[in-house]
Short mmCIF file of C-alpha atoms and ligand atoms in Angstrom, two decimals:
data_model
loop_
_atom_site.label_atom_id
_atom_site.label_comp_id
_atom_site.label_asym_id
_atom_site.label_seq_id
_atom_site.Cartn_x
_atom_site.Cartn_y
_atom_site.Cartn_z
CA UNK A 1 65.80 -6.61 -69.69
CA UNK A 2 64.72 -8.65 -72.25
CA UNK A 3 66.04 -12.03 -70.66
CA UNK A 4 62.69 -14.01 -71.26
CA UNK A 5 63.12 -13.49 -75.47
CA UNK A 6 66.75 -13.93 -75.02
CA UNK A 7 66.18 -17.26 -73.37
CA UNK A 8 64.07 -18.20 -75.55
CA UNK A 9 66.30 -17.63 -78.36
CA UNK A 10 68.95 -19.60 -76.87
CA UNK A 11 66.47 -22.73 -76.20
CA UNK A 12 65.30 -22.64 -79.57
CA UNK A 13 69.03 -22.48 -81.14
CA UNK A 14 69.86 -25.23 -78.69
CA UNK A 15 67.00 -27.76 -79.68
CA UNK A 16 68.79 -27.33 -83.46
CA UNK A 17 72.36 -27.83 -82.00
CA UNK A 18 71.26 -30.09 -79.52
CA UNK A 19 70.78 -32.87 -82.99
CA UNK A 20 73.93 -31.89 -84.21
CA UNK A 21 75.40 -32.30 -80.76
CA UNK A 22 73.86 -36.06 -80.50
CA UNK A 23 74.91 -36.68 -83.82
CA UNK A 24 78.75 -35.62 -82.77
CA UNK A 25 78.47 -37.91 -79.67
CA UNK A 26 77.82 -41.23 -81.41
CA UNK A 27 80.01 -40.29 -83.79
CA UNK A 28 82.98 -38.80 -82.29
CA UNK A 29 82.19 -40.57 -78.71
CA UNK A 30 83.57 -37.02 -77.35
CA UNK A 31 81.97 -37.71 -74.05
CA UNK A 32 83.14 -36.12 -70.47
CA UNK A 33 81.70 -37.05 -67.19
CA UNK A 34 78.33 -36.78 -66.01
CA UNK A 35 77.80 -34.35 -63.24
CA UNK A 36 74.73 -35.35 -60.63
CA UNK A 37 73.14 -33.26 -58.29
CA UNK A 38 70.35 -33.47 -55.74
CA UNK A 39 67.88 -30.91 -55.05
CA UNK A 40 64.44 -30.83 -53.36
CA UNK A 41 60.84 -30.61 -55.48
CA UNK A 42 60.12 -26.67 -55.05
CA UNK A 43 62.92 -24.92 -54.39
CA UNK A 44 62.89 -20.89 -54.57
CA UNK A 45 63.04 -19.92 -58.07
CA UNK A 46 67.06 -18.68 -58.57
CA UNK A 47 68.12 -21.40 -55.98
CA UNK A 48 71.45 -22.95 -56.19
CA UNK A 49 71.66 -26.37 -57.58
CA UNK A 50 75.73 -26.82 -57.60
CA UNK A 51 78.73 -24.99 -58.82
CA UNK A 52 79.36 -26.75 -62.41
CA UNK A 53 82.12 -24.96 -63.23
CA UNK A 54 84.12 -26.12 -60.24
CA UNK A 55 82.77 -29.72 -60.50
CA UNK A 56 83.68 -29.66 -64.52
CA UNK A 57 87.18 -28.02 -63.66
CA UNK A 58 86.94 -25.33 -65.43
CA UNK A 59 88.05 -21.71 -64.84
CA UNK A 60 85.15 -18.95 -64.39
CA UNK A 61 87.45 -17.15 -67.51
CA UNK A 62 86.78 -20.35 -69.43
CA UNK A 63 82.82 -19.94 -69.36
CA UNK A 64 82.77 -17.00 -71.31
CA UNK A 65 85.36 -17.36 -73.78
CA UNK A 66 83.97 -20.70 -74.63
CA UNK A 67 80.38 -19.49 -74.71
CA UNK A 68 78.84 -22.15 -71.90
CA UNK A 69 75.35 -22.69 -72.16
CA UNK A 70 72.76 -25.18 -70.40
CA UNK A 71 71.29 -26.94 -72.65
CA UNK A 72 68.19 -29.61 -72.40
CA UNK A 73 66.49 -32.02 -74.29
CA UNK A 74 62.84 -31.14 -73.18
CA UNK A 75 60.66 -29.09 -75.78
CA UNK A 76 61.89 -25.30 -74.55
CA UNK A 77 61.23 -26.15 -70.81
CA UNK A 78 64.42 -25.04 -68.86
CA UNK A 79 64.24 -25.58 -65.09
CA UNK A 80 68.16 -24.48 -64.76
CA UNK A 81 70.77 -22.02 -65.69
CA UNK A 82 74.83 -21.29 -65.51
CA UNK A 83 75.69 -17.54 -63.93
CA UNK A 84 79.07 -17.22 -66.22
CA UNK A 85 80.35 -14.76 -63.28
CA UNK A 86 79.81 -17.51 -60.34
CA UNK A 87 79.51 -20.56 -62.11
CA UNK A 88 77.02 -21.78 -60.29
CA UNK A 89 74.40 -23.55 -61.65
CA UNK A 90 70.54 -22.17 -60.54
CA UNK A 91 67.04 -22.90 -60.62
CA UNK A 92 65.34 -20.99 -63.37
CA UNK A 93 61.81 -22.76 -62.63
CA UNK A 94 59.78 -24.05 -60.61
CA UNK A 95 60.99 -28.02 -60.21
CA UNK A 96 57.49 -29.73 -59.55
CA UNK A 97 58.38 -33.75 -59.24
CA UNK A 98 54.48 -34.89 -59.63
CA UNK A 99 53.88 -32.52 -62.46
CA UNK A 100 57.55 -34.12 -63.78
CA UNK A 101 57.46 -38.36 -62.85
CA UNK A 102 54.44 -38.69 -61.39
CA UNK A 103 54.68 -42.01 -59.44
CA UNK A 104 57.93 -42.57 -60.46
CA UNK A 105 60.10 -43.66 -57.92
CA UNK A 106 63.12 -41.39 -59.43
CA UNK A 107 63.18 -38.21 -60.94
CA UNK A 108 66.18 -36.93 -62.76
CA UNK A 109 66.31 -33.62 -64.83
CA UNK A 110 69.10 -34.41 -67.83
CA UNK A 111 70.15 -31.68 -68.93
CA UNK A 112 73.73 -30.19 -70.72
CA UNK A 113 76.63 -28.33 -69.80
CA UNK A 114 77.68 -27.00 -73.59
CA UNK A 115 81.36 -25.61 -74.49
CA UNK A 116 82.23 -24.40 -77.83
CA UNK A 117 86.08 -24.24 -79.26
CA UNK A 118 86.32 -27.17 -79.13
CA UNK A 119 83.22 -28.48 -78.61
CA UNK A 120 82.35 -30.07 -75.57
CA UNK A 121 79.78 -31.31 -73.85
CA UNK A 122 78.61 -32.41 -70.15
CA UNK A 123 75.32 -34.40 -68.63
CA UNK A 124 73.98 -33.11 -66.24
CA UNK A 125 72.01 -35.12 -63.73
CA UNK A 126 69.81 -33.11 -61.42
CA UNK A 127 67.96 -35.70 -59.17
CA UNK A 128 64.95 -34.04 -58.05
CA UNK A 129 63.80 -35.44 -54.56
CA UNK A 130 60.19 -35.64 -53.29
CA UNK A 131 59.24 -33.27 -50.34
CA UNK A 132 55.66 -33.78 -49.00
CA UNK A 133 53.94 -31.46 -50.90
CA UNK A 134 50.32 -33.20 -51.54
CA UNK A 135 48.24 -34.43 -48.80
CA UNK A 136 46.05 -37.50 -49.14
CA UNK A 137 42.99 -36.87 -50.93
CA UNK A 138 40.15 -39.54 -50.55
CA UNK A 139 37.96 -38.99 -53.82
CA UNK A 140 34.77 -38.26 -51.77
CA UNK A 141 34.37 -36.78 -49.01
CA UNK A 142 31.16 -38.73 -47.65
CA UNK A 143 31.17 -42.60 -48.06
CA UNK A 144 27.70 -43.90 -47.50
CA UNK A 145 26.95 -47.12 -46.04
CA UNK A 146 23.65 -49.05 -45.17
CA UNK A 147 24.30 -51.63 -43.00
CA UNK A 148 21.41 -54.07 -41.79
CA UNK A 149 21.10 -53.94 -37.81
CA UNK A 150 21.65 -57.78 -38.16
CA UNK A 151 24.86 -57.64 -39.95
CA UNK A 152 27.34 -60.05 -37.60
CA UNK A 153 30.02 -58.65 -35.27
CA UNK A 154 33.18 -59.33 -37.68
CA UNK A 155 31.63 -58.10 -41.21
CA UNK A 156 34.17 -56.22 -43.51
CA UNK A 157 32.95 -53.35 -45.38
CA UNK A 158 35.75 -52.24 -48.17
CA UNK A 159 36.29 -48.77 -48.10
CA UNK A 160 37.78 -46.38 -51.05
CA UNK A 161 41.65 -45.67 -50.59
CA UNK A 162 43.01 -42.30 -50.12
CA UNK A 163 46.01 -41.05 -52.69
CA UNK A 164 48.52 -38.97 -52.14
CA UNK A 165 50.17 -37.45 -55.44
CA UNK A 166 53.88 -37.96 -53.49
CA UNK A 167 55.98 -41.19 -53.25
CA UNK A 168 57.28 -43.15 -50.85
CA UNK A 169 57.39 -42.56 -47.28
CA UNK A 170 55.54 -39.40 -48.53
CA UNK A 171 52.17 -41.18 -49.23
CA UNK A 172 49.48 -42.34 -47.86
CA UNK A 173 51.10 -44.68 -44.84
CA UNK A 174 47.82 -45.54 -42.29
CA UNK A 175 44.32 -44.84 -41.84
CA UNK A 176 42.50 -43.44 -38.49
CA UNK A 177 39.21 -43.97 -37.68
CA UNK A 178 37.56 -41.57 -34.92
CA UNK A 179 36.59 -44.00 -32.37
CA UNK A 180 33.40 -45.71 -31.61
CA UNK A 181 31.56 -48.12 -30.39
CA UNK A 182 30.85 -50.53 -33.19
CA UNK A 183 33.60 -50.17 -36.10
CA UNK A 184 37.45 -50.22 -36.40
CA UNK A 185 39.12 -49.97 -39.08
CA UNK A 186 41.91 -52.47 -40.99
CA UNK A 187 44.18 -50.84 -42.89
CA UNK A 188 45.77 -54.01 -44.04
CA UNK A 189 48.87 -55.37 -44.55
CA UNK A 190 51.14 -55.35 -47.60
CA UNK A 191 49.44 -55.97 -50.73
CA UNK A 192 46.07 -54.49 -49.53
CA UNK A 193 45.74 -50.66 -50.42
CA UNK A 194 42.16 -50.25 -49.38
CA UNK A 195 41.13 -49.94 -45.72
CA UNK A 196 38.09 -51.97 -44.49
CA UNK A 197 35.57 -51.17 -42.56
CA UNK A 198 35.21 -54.00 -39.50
CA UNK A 199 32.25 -54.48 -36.92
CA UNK A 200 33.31 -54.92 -33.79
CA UNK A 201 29.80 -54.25 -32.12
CA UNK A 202 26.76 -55.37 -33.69
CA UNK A 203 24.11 -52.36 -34.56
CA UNK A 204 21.26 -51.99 -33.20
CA UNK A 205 18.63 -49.21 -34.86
CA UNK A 206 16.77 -48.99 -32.06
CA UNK A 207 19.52 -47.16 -30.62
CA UNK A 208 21.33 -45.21 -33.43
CA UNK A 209 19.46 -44.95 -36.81
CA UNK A 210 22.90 -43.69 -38.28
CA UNK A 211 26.52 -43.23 -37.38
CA UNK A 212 28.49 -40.50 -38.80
CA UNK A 213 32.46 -41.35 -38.11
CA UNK A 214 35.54 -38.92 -39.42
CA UNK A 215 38.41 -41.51 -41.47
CA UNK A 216 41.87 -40.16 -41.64
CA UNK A 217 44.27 -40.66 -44.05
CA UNK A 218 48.03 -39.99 -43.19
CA UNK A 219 51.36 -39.95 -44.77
CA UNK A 220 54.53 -40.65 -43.54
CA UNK A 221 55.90 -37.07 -44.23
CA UNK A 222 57.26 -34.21 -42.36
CA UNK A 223 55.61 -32.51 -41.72
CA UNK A 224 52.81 -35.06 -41.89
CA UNK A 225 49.68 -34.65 -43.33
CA UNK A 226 46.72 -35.88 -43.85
CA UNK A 227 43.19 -36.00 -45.30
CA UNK A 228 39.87 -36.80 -44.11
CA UNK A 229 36.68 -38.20 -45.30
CA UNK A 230 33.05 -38.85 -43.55
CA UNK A 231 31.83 -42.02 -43.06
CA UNK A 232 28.33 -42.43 -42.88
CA UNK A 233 26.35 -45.15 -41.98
CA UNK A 234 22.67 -45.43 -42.30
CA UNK A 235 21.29 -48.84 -40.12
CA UNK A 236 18.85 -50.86 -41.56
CA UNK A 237 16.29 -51.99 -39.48
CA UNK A 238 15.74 -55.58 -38.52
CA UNK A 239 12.31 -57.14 -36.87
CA UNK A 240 14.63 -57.64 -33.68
CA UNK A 241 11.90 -56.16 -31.89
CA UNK A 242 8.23 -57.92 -31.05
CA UNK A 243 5.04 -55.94 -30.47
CA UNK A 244 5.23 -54.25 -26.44
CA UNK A 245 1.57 -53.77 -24.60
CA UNK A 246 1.03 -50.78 -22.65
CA UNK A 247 0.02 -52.72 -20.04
CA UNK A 248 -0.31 -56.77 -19.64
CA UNK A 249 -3.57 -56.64 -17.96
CA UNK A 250 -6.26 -54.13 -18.38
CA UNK A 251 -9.05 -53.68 -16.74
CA UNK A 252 -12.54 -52.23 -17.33
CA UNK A 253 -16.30 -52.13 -16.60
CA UNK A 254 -19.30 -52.87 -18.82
CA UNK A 255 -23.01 -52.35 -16.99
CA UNK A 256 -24.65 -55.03 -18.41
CA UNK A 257 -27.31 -54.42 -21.00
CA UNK A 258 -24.83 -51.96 -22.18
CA UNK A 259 -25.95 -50.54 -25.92
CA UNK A 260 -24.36 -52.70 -29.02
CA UNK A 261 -21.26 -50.88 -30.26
CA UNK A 262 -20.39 -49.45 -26.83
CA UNK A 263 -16.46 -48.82 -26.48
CA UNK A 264 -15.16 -50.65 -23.64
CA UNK A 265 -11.57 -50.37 -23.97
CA UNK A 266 -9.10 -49.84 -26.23
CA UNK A 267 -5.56 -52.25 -25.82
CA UNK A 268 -2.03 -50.68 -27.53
CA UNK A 269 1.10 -51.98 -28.38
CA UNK A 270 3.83 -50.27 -29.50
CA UNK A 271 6.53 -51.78 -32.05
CA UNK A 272 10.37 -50.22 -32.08
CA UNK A 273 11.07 -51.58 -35.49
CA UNK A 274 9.86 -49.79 -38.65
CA UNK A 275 7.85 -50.07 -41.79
CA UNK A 276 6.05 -53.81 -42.12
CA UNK A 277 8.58 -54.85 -39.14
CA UNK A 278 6.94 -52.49 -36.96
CA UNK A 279 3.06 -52.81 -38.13
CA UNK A 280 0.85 -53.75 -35.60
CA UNK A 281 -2.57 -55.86 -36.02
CA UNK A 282 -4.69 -57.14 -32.92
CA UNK A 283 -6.42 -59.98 -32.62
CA UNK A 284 -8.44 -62.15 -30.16
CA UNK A 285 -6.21 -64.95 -29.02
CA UNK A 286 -8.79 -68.65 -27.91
CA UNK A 287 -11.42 -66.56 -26.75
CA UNK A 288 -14.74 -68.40 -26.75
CA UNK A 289 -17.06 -68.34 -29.31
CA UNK A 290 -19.64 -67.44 -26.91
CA UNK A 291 -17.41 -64.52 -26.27
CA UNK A 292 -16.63 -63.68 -29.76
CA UNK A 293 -20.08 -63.50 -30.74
CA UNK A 294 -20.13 -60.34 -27.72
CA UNK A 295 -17.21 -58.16 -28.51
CA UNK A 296 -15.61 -57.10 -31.16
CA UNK A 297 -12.05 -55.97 -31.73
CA UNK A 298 -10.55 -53.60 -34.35
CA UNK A 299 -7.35 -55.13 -35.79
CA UNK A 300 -5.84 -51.64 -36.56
CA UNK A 301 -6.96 -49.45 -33.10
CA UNK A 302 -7.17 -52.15 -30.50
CA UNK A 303 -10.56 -51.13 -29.84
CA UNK A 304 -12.78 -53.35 -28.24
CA UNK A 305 -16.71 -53.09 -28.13
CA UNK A 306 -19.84 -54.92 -27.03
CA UNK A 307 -21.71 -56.67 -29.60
CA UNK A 308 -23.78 -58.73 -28.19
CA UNK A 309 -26.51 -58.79 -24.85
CA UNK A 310 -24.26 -59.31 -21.12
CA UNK A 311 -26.62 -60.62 -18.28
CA UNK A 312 -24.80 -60.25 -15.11
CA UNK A 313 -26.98 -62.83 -13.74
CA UNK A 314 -25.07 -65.03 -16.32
CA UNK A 315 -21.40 -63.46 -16.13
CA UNK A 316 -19.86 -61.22 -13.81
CA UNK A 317 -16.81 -60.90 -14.89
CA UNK A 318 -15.19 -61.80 -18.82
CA UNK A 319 -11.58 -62.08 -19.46
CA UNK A 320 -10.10 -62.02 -23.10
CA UNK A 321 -6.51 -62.24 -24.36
CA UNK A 322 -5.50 -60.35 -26.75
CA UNK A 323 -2.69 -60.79 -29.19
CA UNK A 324 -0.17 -57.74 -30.96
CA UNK A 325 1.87 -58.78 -34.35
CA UNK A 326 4.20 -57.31 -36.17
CA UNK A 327 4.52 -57.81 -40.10
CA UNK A 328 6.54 -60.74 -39.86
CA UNK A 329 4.73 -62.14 -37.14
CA UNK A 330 6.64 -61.17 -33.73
CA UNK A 331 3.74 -61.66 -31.39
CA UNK A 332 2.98 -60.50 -27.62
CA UNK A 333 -0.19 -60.76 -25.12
CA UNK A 334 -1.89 -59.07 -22.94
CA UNK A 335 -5.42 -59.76 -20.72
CA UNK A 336 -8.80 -57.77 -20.64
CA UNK A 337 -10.67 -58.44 -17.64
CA UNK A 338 -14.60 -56.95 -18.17
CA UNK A 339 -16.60 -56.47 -14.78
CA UNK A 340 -19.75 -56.09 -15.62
CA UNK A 341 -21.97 -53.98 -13.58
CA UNK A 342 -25.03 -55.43 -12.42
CA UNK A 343 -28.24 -53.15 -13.59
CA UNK A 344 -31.54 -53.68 -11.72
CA UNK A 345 -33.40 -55.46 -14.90
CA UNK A 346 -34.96 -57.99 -12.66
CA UNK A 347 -38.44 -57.12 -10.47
CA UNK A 348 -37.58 -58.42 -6.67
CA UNK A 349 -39.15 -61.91 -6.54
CA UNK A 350 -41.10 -63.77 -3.51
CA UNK A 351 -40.94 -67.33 -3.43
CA UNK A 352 -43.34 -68.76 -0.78
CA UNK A 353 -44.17 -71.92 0.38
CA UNK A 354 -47.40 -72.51 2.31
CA UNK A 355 -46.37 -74.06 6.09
CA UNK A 356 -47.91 -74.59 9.27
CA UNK A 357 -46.87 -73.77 12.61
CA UNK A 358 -48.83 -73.65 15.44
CA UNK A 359 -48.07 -71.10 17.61
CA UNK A 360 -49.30 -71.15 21.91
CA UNK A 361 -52.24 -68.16 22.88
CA UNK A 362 -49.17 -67.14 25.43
CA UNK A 363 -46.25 -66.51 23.37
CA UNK A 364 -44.00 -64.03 24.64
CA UNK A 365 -43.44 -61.62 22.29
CA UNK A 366 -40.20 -61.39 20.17
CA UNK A 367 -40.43 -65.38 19.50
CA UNK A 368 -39.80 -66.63 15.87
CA UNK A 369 -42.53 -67.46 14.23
CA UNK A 370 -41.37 -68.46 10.64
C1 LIG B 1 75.38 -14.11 -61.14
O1 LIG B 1 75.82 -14.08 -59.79
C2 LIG B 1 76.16 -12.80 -59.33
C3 LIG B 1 76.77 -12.95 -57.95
O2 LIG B 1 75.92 -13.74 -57.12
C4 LIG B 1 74.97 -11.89 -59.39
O3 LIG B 1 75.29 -10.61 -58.92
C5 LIG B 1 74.42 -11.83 -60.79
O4 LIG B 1 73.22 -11.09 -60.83
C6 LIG B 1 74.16 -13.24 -61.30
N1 LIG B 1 73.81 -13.15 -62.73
C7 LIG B 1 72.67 -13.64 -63.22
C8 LIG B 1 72.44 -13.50 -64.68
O5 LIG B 1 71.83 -14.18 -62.48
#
């Protein structure tokens, strides 16, 4: 069957009559009464929309003799048609309400009963009603954050609003955030479309470099649905951290005389923050100058060494402090205690003083005599 040249036959003749019509309606004012109907966005191609001939009063004889037609006032497009043997009027298309309105908060297909001998004609209303065909959409599917680990509990972070190509109760309605510790989310009230990001625990990097959390977008369909987008944060570090010793005290032993550039000990620190927040220089912290003269410490490894000539006889035992920054200048301490280790450098010495003491020709033996 030909039906698809036929139709288009009869939609071309009818854009041409369709004038003439219009012309005959503010002239003549021949006007009958608007039929409405309600369908749903997507029906079934061939679905019935109403029976016009009943709601027109006339007979199904009528329809043929007097050559009824639907007619419309769109370029060609014909979403419905009249069976002349029912009288019902049917869905010839598909009725898509975004791809028709868009956002409009109504959508009404106007289209025309047509009767010939003597003409006549009837609107026809066909309200087409949103279902919840579209899901929101957010426009990417990762938002990226960097958030400093300082950032105060309370900060807002404005996120990007999902859409939802359907109206009403059918769009977008709330937001979900999966939980966590450190954000919710505030979908706002009226007024506000987009959702904000809110801290509710303050970061710490130290602990979580980055957060990855799922955001949900749901309408207020039925069934509902919904669309989802990834949130990811990436936490910026803050010098919240100060240089950390190994130990506080450490302890070694030098044997005095020991060769010039002899490693004694080497002190560490350890920084949790990064880049220039986490960069670590040593240095001696009031140590004598006597003492600075003897050892030397290497800003970058901590290592200390002997510099200079130790005389036990002189020192036994040498504590230095030691400080640890950061770039910024977060600072901690720690103690080096040096024994030094006596070497036999010096020959045994005799001091004697010349005495006199008499001793008795009968002295038992075993008695002192000096
Ligand atoms: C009109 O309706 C009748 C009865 O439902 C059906 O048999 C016939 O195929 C329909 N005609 C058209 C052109 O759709």
């Amino acid at each position: 069957m030909d039906a698809r040249s036929i139709m288009g036959h009869t939609v071309h003749r009818g854009l041409s009559m369709n004038r003439y019509f219009v012309f005959l309606f503010i002239s003549f004012r021949f006007a009958y009464g608007d039929v409405s109907y309600s369908i749903a966005e997507e029906m079934k191609r061939g679905s019935l929309i109403g029976n016009i001939a009943k709601d027109v009063g006339l007979g199904i004889a009528t329809l043929s003799s007097r050559k009824a037609r639907i007619d419309t006032d769109r370029n060609g497009k014909r979403y419905c048609d009249i069976n002349l043997s029912t009288g019902d009027l049917i869905t010839t298309d598909r009725v898509d309400r975004e791809g028709l309105c868009g956002k409009k908060a109504t959508c009404v297909l106007k289209e025309e009963l047509v009767l010939e001998n003597p003409l006549e004609l009837h609107r026809i209303n066909v309200h087409v009603q949103d279902i919840n065909d579209n899901a929101p959409q957010f426009s990417e599917d990762l938002i990226s954050f960097e958030i400093g680990e300082s950032a105060d509990k309370g900060a807002r972070f404005l996120l990007t609003e999902a859409h939802d190509a359907d109206i009403g109760t059918n769009t977008v309605q709330r937001y979900n955030l999966q939980n966590n510790a450190h954000f919710t989310i505030d979908a706002g009230g009226s007024g506000r479309k987009h959702p904000e990001l809110v801290l509710v625990k303050k970061l710490d990097r130290e602990q979580e470099k980055e957060l990855k959390l799922v955001l949900t977008a749901l309408d207020g369909g039925s069934p509902q649905r919904s669309g989802t987008a990834i949130i990811h944060v990436t936490v910026l570090d803050a010098n919240d951290n100060a240089p950390v010793f190994s130990q506080a005290v450490y302890e070694a032993s030098l044997p005095e005389n020991a060769p010039s550039g002899t490693l004694i000990i080497t002190v560490s620190a350890s920084d949790a923050d990064t880049g220039p927040n986490g960069d670590i220089t040593y240095i001696f912290d009031h140590v004598s100058d006597d003492h600075v003269s003897l050892f030397s410490l290497d800003q970058r490894t901590g290592d200390i060494r002997v510099f200079g000539t130790i005389d036990y006889e002189i020192e036994t035992s040498i504590e230095l402090r030691i400080r640890a920054k950061d770039g910024p200048g977060l600072a901690s301490y720690c103690t080096v205690i040096i024994d030094i280790t006596d070497v036999n450098d010096n020959p045994p010495a005799i001091t004697l003083k010349s005495m006199t003491n008499p001793i008795p020709e009968n002295v038992s033996p075993g008695t002192e005599v000096g």
